[in-house]
mmCIF file of C-alpha atoms in Angstrom:
data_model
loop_
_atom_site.group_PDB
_atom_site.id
_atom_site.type_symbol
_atom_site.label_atom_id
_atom_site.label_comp_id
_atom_site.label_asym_id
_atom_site.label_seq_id
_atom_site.Cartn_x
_atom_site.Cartn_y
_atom_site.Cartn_z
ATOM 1 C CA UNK A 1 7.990 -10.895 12.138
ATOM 2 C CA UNK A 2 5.325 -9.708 10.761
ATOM 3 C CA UNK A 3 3.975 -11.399 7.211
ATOM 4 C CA UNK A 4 1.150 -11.049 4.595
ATOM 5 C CA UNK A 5 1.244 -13.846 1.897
ATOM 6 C CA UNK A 6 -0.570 -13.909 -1.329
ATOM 7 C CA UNK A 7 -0.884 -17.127 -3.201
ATOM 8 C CA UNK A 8 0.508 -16.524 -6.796
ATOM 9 C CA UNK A 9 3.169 -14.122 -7.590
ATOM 10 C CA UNK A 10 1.929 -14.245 -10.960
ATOM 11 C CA UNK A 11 -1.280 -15.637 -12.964
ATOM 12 C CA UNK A 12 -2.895 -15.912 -16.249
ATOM 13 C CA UNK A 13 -5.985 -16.639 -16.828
ATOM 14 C CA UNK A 14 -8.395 -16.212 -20.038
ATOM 15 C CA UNK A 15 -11.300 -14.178 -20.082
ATOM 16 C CA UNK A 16 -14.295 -15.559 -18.783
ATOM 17 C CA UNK A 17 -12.543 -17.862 -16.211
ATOM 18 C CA UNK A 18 -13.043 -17.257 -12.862
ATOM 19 C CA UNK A 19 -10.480 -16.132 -10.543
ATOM 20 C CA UNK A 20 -9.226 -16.884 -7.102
ATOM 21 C CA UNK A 21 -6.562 -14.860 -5.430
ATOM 22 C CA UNK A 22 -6.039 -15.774 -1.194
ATOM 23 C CA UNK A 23 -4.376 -13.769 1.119
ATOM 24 C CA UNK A 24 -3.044 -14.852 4.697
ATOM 25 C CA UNK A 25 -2.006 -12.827 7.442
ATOM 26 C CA UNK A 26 -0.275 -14.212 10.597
ATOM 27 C CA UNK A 27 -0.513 -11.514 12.862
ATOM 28 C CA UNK A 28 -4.213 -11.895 14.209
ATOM 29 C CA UNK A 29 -4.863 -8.617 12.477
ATOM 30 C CA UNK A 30 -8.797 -8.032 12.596
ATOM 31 C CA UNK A 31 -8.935 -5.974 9.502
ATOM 32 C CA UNK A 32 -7.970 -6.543 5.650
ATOM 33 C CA UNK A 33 -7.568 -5.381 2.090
ATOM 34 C CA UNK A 34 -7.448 -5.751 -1.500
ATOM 35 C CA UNK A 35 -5.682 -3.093 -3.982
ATOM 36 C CA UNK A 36 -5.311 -3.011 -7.434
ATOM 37 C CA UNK A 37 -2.249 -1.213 -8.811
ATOM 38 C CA UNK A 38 -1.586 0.295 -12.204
ATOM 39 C CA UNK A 39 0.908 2.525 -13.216
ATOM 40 C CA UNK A 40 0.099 6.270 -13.062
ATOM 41 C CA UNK A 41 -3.028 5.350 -10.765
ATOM 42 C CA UNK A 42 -1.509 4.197 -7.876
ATOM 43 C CA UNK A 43 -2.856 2.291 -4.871
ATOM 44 C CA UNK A 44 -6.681 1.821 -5.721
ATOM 45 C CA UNK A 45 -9.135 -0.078 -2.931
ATOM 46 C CA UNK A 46 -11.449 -2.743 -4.373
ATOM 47 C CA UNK A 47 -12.756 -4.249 -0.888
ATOM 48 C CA UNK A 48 -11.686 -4.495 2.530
ATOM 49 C CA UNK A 49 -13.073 -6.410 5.957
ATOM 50 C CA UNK A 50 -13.453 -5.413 9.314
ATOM 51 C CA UNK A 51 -13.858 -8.739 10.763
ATOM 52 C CA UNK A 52 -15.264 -12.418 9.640
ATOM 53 C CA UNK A 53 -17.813 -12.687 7.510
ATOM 54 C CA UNK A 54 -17.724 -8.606 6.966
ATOM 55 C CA UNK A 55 -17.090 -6.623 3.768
ATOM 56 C CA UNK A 56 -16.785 -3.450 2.632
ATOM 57 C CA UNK A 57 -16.991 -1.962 -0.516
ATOM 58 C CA UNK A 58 -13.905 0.203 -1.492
ATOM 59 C CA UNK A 59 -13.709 2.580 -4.517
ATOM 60 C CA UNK A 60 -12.948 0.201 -7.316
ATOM 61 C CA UNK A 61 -15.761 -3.011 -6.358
ATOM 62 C CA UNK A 62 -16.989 -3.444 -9.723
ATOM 63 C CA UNK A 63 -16.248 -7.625 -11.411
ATOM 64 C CA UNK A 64 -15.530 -8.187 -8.045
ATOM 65 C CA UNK A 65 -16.541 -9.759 -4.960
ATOM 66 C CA UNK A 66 -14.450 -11.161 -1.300
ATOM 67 C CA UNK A 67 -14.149 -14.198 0.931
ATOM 68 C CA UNK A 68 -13.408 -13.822 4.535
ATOM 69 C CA UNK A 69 -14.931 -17.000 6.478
ATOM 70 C CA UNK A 70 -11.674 -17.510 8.419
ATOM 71 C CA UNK A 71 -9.562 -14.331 10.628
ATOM 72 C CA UNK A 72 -6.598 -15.248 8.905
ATOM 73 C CA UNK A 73 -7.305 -15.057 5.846
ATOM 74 C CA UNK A 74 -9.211 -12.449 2.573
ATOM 75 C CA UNK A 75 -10.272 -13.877 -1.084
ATOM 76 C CA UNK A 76 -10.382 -12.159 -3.913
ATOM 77 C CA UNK A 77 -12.789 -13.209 -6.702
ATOM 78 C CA UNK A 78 -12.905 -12.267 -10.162
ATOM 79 C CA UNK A 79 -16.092 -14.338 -11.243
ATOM 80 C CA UNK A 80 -15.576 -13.422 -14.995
ATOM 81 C CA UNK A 81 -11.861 -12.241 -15.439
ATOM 82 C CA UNK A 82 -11.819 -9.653 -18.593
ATOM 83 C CA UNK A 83 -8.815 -7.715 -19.769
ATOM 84 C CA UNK A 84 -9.060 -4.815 -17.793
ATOM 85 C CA UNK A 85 -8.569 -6.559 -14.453
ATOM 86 C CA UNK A 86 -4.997 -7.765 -15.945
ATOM 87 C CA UNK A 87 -3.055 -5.179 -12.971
ATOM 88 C CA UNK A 88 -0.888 -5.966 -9.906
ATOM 89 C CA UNK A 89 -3.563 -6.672 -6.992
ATOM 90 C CA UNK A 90 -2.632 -6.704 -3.164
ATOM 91 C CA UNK A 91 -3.513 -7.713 -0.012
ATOM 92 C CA UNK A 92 -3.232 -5.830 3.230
ATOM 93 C CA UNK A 93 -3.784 -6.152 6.738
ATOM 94 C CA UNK A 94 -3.906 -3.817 9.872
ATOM 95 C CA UNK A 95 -4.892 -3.887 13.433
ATOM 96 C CA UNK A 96 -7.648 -2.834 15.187
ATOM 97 C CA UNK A 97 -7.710 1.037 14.904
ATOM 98 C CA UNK A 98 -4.549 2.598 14.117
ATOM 99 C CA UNK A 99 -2.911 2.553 17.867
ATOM 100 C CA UNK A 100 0.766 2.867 18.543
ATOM 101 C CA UNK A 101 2.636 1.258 16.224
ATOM 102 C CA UNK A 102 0.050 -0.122 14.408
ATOM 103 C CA UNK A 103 0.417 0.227 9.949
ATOM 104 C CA UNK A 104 -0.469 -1.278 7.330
ATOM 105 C CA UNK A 105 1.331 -4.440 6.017
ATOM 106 C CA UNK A 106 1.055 -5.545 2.486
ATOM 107 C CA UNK A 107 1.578 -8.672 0.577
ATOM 108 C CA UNK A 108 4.535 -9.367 -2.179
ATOM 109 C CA UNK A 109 1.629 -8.514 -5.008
ATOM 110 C CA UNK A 110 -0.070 -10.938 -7.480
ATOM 111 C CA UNK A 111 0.763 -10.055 -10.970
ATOM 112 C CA UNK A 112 -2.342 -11.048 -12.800
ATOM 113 C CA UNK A 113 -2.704 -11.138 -16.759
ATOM 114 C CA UNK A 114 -5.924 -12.424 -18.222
ATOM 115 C CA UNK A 115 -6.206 -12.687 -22.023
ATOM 116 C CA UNK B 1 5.431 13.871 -4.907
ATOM 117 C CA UNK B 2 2.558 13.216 -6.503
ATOM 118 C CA UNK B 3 1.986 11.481 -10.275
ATOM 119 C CA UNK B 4 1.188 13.912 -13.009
ATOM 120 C CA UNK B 5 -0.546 11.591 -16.046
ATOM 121 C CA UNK B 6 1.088 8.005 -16.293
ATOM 122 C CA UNK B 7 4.675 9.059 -14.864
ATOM 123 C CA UNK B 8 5.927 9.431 -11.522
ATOM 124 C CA UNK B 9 7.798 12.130 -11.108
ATOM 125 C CA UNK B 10 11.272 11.082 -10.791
ATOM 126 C CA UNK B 11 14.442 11.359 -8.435
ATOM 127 C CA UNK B 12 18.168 10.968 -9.662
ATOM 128 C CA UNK B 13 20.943 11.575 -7.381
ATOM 129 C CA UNK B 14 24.240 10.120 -7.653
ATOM 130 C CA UNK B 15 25.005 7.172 -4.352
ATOM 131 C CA UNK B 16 26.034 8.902 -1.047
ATOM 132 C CA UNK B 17 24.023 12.176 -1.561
ATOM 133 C CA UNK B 18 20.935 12.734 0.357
ATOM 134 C CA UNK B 19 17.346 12.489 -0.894
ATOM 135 C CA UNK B 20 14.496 14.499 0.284
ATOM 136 C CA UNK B 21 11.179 13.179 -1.400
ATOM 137 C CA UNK B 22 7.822 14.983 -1.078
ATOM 138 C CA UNK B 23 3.888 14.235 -0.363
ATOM 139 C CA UNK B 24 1.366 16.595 -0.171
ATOM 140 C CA UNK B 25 -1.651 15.296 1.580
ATOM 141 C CA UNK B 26 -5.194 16.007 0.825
ATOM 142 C CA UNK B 27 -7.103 15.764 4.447
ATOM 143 C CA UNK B 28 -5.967 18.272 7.320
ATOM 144 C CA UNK B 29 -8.310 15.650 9.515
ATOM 145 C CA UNK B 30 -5.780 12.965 9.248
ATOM 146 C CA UNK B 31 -3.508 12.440 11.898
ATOM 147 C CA UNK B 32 -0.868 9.221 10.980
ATOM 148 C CA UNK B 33 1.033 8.984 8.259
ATOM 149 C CA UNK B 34 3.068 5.896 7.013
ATOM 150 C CA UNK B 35 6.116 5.804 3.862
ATOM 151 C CA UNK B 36 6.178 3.248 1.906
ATOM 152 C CA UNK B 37 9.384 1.721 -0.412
ATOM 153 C CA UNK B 38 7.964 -0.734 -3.230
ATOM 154 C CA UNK B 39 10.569 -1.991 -5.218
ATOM 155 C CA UNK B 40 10.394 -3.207 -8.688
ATOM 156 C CA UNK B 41 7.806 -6.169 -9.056
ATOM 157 C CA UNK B 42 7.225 -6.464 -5.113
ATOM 158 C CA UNK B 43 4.925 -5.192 -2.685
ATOM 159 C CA UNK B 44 5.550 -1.702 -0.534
ATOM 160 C CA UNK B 45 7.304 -1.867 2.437
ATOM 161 C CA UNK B 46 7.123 -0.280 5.453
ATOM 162 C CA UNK B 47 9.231 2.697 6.132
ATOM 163 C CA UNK B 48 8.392 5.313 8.789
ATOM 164 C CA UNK B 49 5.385 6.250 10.346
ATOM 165 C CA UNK B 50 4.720 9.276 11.492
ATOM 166 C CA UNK B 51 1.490 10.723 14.465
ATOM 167 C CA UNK B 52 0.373 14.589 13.495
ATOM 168 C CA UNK B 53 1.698 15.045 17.106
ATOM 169 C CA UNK B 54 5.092 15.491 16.399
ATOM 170 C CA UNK B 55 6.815 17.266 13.280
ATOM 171 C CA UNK B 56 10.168 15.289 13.148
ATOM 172 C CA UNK B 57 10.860 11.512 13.257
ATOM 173 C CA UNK B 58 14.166 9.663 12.708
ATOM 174 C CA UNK B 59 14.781 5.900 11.650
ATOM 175 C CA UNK B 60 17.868 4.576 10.877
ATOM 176 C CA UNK B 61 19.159 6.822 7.852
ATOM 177 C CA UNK B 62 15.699 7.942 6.828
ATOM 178 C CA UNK B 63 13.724 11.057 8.685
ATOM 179 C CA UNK B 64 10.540 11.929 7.859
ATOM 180 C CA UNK B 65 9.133 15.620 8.134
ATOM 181 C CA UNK B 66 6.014 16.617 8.504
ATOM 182 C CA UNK B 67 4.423 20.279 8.486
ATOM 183 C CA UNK B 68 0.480 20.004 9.165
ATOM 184 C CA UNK B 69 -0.036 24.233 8.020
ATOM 185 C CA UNK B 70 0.604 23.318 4.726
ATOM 186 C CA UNK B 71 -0.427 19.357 4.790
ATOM 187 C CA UNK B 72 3.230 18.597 3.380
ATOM 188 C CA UNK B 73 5.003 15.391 4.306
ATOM 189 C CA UNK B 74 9.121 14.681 3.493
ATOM 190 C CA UNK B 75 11.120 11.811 3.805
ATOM 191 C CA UNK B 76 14.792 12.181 3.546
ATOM 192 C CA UNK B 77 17.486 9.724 3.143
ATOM 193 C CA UNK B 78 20.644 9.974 4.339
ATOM 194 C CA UNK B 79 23.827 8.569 1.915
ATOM 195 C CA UNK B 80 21.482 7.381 -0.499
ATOM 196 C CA UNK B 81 22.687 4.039 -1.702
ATOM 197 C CA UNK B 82 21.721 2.024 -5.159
ATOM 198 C CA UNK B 83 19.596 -0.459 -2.810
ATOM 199 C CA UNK B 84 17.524 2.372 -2.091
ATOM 200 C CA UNK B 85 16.199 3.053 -5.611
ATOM 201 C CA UNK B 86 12.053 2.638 -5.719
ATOM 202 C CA UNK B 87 9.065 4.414 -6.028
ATOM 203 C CA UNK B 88 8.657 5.770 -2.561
ATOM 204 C CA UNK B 89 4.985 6.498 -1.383
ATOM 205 C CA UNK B 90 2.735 8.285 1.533
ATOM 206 C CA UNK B 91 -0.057 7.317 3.158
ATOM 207 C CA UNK B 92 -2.430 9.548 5.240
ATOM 208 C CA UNK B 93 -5.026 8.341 7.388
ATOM 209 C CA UNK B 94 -7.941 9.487 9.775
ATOM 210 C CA UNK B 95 -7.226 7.329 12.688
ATOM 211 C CA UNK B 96 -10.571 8.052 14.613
ATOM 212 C CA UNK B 97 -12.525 7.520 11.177
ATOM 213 C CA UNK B 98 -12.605 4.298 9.108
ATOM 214 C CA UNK B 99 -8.480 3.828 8.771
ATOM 215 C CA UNK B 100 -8.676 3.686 5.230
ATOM 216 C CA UNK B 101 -5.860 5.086 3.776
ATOM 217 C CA UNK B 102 -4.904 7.359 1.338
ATOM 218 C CA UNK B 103 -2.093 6.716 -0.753
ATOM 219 C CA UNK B 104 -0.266 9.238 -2.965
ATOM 220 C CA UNK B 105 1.046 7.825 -6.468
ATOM 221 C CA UNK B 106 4.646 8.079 -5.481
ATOM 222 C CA UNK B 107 8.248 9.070 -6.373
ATOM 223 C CA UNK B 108 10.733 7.288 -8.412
ATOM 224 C CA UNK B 109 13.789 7.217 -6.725
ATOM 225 C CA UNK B 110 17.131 6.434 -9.313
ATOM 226 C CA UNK B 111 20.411 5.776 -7.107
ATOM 227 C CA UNK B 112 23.584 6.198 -10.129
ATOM 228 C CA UNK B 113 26.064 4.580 -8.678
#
């Protein structure tokens, strides 16, 4: 069965701190993603990885930066949380190339709140 | 199907009736298209997935519909029960491009039982 973890269902952090949020896939998928979501905006990409070691910018990159040194698993990094990034973030992960059968599986969601 | 300021647009049917929710998509390049159910305080699910090769797919209780002249995507549900309230969401994506989705900003679906 297919599964996408996240590490914290729910955090709060102050301002200023920095922030770690870890994803882990178990279904050797090659790439991976991070989304923000906030009502009336919907699904909004931050960054996303093809492979190890390679990131992409998505639409939303800004107070943010990724992790991927192992397949398996995608960091998120706030290096200076502020009050803006308080949203729902999660992770994603796909297979190479969207072949038969092959979607997009997300994570339960980190509910993050930074005051 | 699509969000119109800070609301979703919104979905009440009474349990056992069926549900038809609409997408309009944006790109007449893509070419898969996935649902998604996200319940309250969770992350989307999976539904049905759907390849711009076909027009009609069936899962158990849910179809999804999809007309490519006017880029218009439908998923009905079939004896709609309370478990099936959500905010219901498409995704369209350019499978020979960078398979980065796009997401549309989803129905709420209200089950009275």
């Amino acid at each position: 069965d297919v599964k996408v973890t996240q590490s914290s269902r729910y955090l709060v952090k102050r301002t200023g701190e920095k922030v770690f949020l870890e994803c882990v896939q178990d279904m050797d998928h090659e790439n991976m993603f991070w989304y923000r979501q906030d009502p009336g905006l919907g699904l909004r990409l931050i960054y996303f990885s093809y492979d190890v070691k390679m990131k992409e910018k998505g639409d939303i990159p800004e107070g943010y930066s990724v992790s991927r040194e192992k397949k398996e698993r995608f960091s998120l990094i706030l290096e200076s949380a502020s009050t803006n990034q308080t949203s729902m973030y999660l992770c994603a992960s796909t297979g190479w190339l969207a072949g038969v059968g092959d979607t997009q599986y997300f994570g339960p969601g980190t509910r993050l709140t930074v005051l | 199907g699509e969000s119109v300021g800070l609301h979703l647009p919104t979905l009440s049917v009474q349990e056992g009736d069926n549900s038809i929710i609409n997408c309009a998509y944006s790109n007449s390049a893509s070419d898969y298209f996935i649902w998604y159910k996200q319940e309250s305080g969770k992350g989307p699910q999976f539904i049905i997935d759907i390849r711009s090769n076909m027009d009609k797919r069936q899962g158990q209780r849910v179809t999804v519909l999809l007309n490519k002249t006017v880029k218009h995507l439908s998923l009905q549900i079939a004896a709609t029960q309370p478990g099936d309230s959500a905010v219901y969401f498409c995704a369209e994506i350019v499978t020979g491009g960078s398979y980065i989705p796009t997401f549309g900003r989803g129905t709420s679906l209200i089950v009275h039982p």
